[in-house]
Tab-separated table of C-alpha atoms in Angstrom:
chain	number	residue	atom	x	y	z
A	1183	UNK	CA	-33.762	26.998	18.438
A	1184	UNK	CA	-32.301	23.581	19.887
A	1185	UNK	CA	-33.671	20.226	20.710
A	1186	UNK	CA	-34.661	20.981	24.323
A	1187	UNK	CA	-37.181	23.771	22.775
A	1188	UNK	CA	-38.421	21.199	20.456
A	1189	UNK	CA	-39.007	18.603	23.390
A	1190	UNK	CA	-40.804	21.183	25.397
A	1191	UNK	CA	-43.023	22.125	23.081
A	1192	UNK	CA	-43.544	18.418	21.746
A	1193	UNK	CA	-44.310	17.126	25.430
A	1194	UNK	CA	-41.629	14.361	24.721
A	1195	UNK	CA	-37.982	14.109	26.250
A	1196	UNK	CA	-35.037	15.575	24.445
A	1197	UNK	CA	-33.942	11.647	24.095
A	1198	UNK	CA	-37.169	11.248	22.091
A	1199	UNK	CA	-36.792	13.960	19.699
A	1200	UNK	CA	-32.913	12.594	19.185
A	1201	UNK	CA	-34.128	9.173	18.648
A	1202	UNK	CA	-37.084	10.559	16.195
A	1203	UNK	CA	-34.215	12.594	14.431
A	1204	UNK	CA	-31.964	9.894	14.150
A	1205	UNK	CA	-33.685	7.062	13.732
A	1206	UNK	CA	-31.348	5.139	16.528
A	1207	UNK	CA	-34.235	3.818	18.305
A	1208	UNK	CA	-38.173	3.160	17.232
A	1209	UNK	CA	-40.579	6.167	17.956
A	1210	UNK	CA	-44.207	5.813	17.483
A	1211	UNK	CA	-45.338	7.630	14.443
A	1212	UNK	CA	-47.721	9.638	16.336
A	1213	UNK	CA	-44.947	11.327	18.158
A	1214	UNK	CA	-42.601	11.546	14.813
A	1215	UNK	CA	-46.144	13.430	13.485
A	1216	UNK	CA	-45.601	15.612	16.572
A	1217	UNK	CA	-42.294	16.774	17.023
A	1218	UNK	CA	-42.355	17.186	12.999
A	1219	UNK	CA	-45.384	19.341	13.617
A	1220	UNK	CA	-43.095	21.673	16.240
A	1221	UNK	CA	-39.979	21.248	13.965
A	1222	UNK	CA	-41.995	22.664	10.923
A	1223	UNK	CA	-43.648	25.474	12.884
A	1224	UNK	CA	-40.277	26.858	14.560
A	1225	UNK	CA	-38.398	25.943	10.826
A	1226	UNK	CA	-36.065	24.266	12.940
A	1227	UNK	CA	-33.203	22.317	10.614
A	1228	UNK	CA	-30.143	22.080	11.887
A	1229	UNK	CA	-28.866	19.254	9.587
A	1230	UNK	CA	-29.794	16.022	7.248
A	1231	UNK	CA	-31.700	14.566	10.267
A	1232	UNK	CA	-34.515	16.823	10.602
A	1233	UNK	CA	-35.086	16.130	6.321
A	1234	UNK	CA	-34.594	12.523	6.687
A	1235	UNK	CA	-37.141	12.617	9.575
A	1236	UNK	CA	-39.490	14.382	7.068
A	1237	UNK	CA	-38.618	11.905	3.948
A	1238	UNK	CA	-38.432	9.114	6.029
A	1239	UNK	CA	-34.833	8.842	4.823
A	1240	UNK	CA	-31.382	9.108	6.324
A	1241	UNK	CA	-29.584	11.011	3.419
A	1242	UNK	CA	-26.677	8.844	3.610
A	1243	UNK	CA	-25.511	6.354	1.553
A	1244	UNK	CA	-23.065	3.393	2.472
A	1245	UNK	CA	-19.502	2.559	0.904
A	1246	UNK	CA	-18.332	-0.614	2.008
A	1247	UNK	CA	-14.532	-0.535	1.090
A	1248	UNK	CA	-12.344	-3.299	1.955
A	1249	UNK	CA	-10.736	-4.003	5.011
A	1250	UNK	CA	-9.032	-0.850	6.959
A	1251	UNK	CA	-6.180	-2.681	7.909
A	1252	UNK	CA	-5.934	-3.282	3.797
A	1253	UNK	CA	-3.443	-0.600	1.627
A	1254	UNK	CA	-5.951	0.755	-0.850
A	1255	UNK	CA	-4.544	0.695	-4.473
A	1256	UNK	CA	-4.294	4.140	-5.965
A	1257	UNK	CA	-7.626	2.821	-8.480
A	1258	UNK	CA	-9.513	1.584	-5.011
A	1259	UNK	CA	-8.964	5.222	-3.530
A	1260	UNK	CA	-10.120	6.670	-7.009
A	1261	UNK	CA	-13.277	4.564	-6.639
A	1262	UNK	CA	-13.678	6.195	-3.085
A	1263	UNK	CA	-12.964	9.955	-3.791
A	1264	UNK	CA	-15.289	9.698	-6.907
A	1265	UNK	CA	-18.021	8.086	-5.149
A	1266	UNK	CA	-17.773	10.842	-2.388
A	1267	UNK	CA	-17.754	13.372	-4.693
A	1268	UNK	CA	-20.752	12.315	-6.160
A	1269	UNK	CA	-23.117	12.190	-3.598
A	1270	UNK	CA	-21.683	15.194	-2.013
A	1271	UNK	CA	-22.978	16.927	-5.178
A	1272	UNK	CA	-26.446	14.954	-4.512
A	1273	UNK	CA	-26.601	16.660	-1.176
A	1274	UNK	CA	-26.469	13.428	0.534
A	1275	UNK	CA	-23.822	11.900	3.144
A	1276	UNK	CA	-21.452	8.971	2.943
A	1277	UNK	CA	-21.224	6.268	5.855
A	1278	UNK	CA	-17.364	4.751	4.979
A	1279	UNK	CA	-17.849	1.143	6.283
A	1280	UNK	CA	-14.953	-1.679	6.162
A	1281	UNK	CA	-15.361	-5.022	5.138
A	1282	UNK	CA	-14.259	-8.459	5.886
A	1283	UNK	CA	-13.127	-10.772	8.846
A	1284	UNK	CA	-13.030	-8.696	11.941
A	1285	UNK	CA	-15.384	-5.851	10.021
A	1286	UNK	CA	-18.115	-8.050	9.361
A	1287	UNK	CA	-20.084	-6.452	12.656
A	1288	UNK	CA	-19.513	-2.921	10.769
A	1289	UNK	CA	-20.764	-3.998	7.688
A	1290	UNK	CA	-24.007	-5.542	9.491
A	1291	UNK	CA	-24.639	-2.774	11.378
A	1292	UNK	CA	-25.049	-0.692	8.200
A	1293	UNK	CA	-27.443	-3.416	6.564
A	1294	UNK	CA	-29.934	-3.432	10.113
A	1295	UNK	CA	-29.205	-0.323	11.706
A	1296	UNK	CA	-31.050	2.075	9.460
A	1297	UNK	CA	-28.079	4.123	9.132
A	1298	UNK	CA	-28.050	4.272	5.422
A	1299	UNK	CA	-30.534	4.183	2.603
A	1300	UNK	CA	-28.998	2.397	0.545
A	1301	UNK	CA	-25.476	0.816	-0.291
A	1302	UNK	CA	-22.216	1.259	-2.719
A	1303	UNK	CA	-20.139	-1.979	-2.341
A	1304	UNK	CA	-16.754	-2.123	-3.604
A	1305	UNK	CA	-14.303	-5.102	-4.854
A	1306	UNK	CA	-16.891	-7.612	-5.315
A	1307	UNK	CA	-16.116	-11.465	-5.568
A	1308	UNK	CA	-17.772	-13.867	-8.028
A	1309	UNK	CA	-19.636	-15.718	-5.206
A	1310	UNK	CA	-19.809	-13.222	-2.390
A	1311	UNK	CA	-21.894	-13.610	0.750
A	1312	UNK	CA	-22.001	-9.523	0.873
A	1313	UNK	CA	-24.499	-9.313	-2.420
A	1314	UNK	CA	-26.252	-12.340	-1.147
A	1315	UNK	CA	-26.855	-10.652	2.917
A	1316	UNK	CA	-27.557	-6.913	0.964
A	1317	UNK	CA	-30.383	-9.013	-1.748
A	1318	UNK	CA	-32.143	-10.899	1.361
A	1319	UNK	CA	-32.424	-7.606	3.593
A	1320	UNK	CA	-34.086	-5.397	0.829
A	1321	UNK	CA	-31.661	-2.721	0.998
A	1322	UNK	CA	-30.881	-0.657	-1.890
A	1323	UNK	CA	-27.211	-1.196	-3.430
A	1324	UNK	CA	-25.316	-1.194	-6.193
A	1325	UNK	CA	-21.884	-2.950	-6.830
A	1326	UNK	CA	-18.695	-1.724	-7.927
A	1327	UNK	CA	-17.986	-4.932	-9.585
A	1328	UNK	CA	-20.089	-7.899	-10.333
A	1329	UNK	CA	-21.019	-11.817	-9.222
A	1330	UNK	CA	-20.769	-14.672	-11.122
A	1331	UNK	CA	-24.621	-13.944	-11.983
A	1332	UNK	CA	-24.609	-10.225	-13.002
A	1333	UNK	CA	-28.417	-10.238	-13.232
A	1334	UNK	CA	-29.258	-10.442	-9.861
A	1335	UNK	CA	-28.367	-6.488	-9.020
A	1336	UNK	CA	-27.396	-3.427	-10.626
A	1337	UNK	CA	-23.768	-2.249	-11.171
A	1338	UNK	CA	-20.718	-0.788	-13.138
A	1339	UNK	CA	-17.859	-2.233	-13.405
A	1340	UNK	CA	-13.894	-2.726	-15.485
A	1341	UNK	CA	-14.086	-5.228	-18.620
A	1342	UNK	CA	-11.116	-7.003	-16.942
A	1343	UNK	CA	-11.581	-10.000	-19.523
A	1344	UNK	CA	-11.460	-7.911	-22.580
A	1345	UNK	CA	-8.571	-5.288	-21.359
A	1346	UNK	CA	-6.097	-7.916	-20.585
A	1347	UNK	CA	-6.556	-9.543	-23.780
A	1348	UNK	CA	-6.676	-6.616	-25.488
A	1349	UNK	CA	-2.690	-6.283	-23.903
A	1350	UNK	CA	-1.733	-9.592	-24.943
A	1351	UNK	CA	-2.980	-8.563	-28.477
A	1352	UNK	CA	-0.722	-5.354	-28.386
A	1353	UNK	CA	2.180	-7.429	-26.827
A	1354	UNK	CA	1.530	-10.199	-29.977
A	1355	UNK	CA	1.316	-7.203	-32.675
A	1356	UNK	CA	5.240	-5.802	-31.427
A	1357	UNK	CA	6.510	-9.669	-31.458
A	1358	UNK	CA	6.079	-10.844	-28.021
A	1359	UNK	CA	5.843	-14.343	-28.131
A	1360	UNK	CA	6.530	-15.277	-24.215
A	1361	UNK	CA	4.355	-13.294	-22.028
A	1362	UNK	CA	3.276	-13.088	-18.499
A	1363	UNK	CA	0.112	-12.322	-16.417
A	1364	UNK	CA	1.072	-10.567	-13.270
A	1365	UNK	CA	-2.543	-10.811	-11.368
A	1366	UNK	CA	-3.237	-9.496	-8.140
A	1367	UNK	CA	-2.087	-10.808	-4.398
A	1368	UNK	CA	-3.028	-14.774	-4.300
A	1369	UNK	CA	-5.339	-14.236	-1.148
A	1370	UNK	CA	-7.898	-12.799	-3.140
A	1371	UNK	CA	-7.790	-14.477	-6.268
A	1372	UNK	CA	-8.779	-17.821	-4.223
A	1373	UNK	CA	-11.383	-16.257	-2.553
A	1374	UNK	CA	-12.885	-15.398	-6.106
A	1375	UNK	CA	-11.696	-12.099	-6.725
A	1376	UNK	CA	-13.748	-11.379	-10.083
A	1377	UNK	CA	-11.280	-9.434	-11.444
A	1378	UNK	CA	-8.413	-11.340	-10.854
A	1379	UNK	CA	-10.687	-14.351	-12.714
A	1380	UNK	CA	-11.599	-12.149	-14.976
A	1381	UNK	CA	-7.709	-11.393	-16.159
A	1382	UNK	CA	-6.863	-15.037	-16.112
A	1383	UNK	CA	-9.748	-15.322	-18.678
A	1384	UNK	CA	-9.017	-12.924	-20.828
A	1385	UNK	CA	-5.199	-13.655	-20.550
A	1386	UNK	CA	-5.605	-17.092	-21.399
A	1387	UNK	CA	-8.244	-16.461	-24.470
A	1388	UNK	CA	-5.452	-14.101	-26.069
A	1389	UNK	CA	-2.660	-16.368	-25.830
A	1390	UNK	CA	-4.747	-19.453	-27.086
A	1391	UNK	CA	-5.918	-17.029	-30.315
A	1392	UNK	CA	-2.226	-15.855	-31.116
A	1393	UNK	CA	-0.766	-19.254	-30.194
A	1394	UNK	CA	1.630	-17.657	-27.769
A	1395	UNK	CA	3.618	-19.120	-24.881
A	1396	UNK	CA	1.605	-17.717	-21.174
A	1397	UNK	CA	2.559	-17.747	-17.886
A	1398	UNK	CA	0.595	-16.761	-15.017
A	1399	UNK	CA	1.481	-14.578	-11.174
A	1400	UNK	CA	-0.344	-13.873	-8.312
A	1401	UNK	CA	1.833	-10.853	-6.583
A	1402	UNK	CA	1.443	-8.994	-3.288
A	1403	UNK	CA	-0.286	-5.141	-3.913
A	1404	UNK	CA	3.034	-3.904	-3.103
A	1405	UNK	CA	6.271	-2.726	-4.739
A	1406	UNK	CA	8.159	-5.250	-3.075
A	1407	UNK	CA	5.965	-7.801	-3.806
A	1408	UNK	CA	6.340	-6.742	-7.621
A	1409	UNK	CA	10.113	-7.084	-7.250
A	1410	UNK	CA	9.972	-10.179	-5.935
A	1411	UNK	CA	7.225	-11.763	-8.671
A	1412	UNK	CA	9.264	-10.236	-11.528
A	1413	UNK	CA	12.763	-12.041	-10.342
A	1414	UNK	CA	11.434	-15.033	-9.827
A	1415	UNK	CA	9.722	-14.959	-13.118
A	1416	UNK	CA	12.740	-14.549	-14.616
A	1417	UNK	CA	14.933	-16.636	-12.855
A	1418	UNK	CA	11.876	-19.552	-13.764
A	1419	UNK	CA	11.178	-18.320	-17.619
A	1420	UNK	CA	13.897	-16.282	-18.847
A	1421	UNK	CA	12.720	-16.522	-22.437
A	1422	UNK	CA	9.671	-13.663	-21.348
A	1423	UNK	CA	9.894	-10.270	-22.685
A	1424	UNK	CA	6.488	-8.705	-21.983
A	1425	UNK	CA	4.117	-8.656	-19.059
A	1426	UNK	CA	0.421	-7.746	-18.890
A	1427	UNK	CA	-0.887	-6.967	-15.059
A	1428	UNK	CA	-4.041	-5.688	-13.348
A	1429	UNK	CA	-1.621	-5.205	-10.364
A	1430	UNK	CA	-0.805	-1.142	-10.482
A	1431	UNK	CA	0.241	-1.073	-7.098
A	1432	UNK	CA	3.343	-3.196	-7.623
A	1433	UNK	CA	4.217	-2.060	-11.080
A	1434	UNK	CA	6.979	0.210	-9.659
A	1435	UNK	CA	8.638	-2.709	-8.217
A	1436	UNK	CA	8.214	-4.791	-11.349
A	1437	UNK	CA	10.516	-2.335	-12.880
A	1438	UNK	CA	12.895	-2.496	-10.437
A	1439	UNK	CA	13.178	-5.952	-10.633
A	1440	UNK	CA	14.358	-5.643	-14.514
A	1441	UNK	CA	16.283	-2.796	-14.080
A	1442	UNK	CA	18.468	-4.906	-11.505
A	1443	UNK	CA	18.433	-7.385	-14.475
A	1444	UNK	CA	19.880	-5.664	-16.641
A	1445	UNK	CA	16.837	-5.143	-19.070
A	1446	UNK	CA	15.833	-1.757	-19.838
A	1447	UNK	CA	12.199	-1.189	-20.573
A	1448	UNK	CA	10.837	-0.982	-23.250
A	1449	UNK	CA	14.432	-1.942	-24.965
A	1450	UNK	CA	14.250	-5.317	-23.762
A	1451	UNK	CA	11.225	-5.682	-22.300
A	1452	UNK	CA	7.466	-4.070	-22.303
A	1453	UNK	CA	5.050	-4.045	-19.836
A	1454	UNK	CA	0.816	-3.480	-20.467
A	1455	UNK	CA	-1.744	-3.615	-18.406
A	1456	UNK	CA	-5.080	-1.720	-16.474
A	1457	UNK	CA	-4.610	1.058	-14.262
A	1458	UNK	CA	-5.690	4.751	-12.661
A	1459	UNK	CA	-4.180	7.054	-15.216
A	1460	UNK	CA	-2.872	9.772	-13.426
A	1461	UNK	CA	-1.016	6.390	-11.634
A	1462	UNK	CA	0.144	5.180	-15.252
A	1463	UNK	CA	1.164	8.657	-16.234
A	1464	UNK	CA	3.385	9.381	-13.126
A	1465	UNK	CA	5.472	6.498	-13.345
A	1466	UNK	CA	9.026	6.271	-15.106
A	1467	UNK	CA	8.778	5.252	-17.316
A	1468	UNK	CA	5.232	6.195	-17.987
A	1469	UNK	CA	2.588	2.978	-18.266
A	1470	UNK	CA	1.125	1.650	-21.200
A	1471	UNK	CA	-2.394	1.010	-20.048
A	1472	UNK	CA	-5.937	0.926	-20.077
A	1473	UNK	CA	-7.003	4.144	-18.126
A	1474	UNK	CA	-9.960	3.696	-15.175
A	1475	UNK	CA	-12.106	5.959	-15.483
A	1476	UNK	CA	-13.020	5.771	-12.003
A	1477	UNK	CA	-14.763	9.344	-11.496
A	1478	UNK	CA	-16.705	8.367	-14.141
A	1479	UNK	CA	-17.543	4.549	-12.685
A	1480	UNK	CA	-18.235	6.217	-9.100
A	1481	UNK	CA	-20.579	8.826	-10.195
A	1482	UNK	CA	-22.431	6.132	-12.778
A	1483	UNK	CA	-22.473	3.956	-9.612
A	1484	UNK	CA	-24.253	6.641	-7.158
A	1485	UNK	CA	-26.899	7.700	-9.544
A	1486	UNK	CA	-27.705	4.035	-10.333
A	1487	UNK	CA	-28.221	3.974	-6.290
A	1488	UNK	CA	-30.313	6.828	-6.425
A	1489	UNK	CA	-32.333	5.861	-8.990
A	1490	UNK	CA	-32.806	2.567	-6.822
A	1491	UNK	CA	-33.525	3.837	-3.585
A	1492	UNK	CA	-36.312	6.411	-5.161
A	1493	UNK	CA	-38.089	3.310	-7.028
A	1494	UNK	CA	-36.678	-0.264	-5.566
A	1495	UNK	CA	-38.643	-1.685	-8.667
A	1496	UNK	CA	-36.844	-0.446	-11.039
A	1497	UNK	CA	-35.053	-2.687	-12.927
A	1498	UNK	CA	-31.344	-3.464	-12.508
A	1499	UNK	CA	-29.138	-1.652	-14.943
A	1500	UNK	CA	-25.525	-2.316	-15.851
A	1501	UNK	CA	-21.860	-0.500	-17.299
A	1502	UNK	CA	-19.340	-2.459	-18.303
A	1503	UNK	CA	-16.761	0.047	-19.677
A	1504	UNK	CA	-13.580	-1.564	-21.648
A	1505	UNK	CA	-11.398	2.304	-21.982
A	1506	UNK	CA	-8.692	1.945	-24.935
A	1507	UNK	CA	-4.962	1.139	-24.439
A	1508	UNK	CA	-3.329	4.732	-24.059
A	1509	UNK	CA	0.366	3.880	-25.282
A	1510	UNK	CA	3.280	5.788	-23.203
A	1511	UNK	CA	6.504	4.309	-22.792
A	1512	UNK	CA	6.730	0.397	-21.742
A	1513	UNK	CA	5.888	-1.408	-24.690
A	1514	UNK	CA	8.283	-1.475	-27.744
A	1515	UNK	CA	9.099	-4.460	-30.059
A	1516	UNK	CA	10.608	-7.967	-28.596
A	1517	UNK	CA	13.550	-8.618	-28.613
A	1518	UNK	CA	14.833	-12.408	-28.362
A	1519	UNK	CA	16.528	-12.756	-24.569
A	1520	UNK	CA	19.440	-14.151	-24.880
């Protein structure tokens, strides 16, 4: 049985009965009635559509990921696969939509078009006009992250804040007394970036407590970029012997940079900081870090969504998740620099 049967027996055009299906343009709700009559009679369902024109739903949620054009971090592409994986085990679809200058259009279209019912946003900014557009169009979402006013929706998120302090405490404990933040690229942390302003919090607290000596980086999401942040911290502040980062993506090149130096790690120097596990693990040597547990964030994140699009009045609900410091094989104790 196909569409064209449907139409016939329906008295509409096959266009109609796409459009009912769909939901790509308006149909009167007599003729949904109708052609849901026909498609229930011949048991017709060749997909999601014919259920969401039943439920009244599209089945499909949104994930609005940054910018295509953008190299996810190996954590960012966690958030993504885990997220997928969960509502594939929901029975529902994912819409993948980009974000951000030249993707704004995409990211409209999925808040008017009725493409979704409801919304996963990722890498959320402490003022961000994204929460604000997604509150004042009555769309379901949930964030991946959090504003500057975490009441005003539901989400899960990283305890940036307390993670990188709890590094600078672990640093402190093994005698680091000179210690770096290496944050993420400087592009985002100006636009508000709440993690990266998160870090420089908690950073900052740590070092006041333990009357350390701090310095903080912004450093491209690259190992390049992570080379190039580490040399010129040392060439500035060659009394540092430990750095705490949020920035996994240029942690190989961080290493680089000290190996060229001359300082072996963790002999001479240790490195902390948060990061996708299987990512910490894999590296040589192996990261001491806070683990994300981001199949654990994603799924949290799709049944919060779930649980909002079934009942929009139900009231926002929150994870903040701070995982433990699993030591591997960059942090020993300091040792003056010369």
């Amino acid at each position: 049985m196909n569409i064209g049967e449907i139409a016939k027996r329906a008295g509409v055009s096959r266009s109609t009965v796409s459009y009912a299906l769909t939901g790509k343009r308006p149909v009167s709700e007599e003729t949904k009635r109708r052609i849901q009559t026909v498609i229930d009679e011949l048991g017709y369902r060749p997909n999601a559509s014919a259920r969401a024109l039943k439920e009244g739903r599209t089945r499909t949620i949104g994930l609005v990921i940054p910018p295509a054009g953008r190299r996810l971090t190996d954590m960012q592409l966690g958030f993504v696969a885990s997220v997928v994986d969960a509502t594939a085990r929901a029975d529902l679809d994912v819409l993948l939509s980009p974000s951000g200058g030249e993707h704004d259009r995409s990211f409209e279209r999925v808040v008017t078009g009725r493409r979704v019912d409801g919304v996963v946003l990722m890498e959320i900014r402490l003022e961000d006009d994204r929460v604000a557009r997604l509150l004042g169009s009555g769309l379901p979402f949930v964030g991946i992250g959090r504003t500057r006013r975490p009441q005003e929706m539901s989400w899960v998120d990283i305890d940036y804040e307390t993670l990188i302090a709890n590094c600078v405490h672990h640093l402190a404990d093994l005698g680091h007394r000179h210690l770096a933040l290496v944050n993420r690229n400087a592009e985002l942390v100006a636009a508000g970036y709440g993690p990266g302003h998160r870090a420089q919090d908690g950073f900052a607290r740590a070092v006041a407590e333990r009357g350390l000596h701090g310095v903080q980086a912004c450093c491209g999401d690259d190992p390049q970029a992570g080379q190039s942040c580490v040399e010129q911290l040392l060439a500035q502040h060659p009394e540092l012997t430990a750095i705490a980062t949020i920035n996994e993506a240029a942690v190989s090149g961080m290493y680089r940079a000290l190996a060229e130096a001359g300082l072996s790690v963790p002999g001479d120097f240790s490195i902390a900081g948060v990061a996708a596990q299987h990512w910490a693990e894999n590296l040589h040597p192996p990261l001491t870090a806070a683990d994300v547990p981001a199949d654990e964030l994603g799924a949290h994140a799709v049944e919060l969504l779930i649980q909002r699009i079934a009942d929009p009045e139900t009231p926002h609900r929150h994870l903040l998740v701070a995982p433990p410091i699993s030591l591997r094989g960059t942090t020993g104790p300091a040792r003056p620099r010369a």
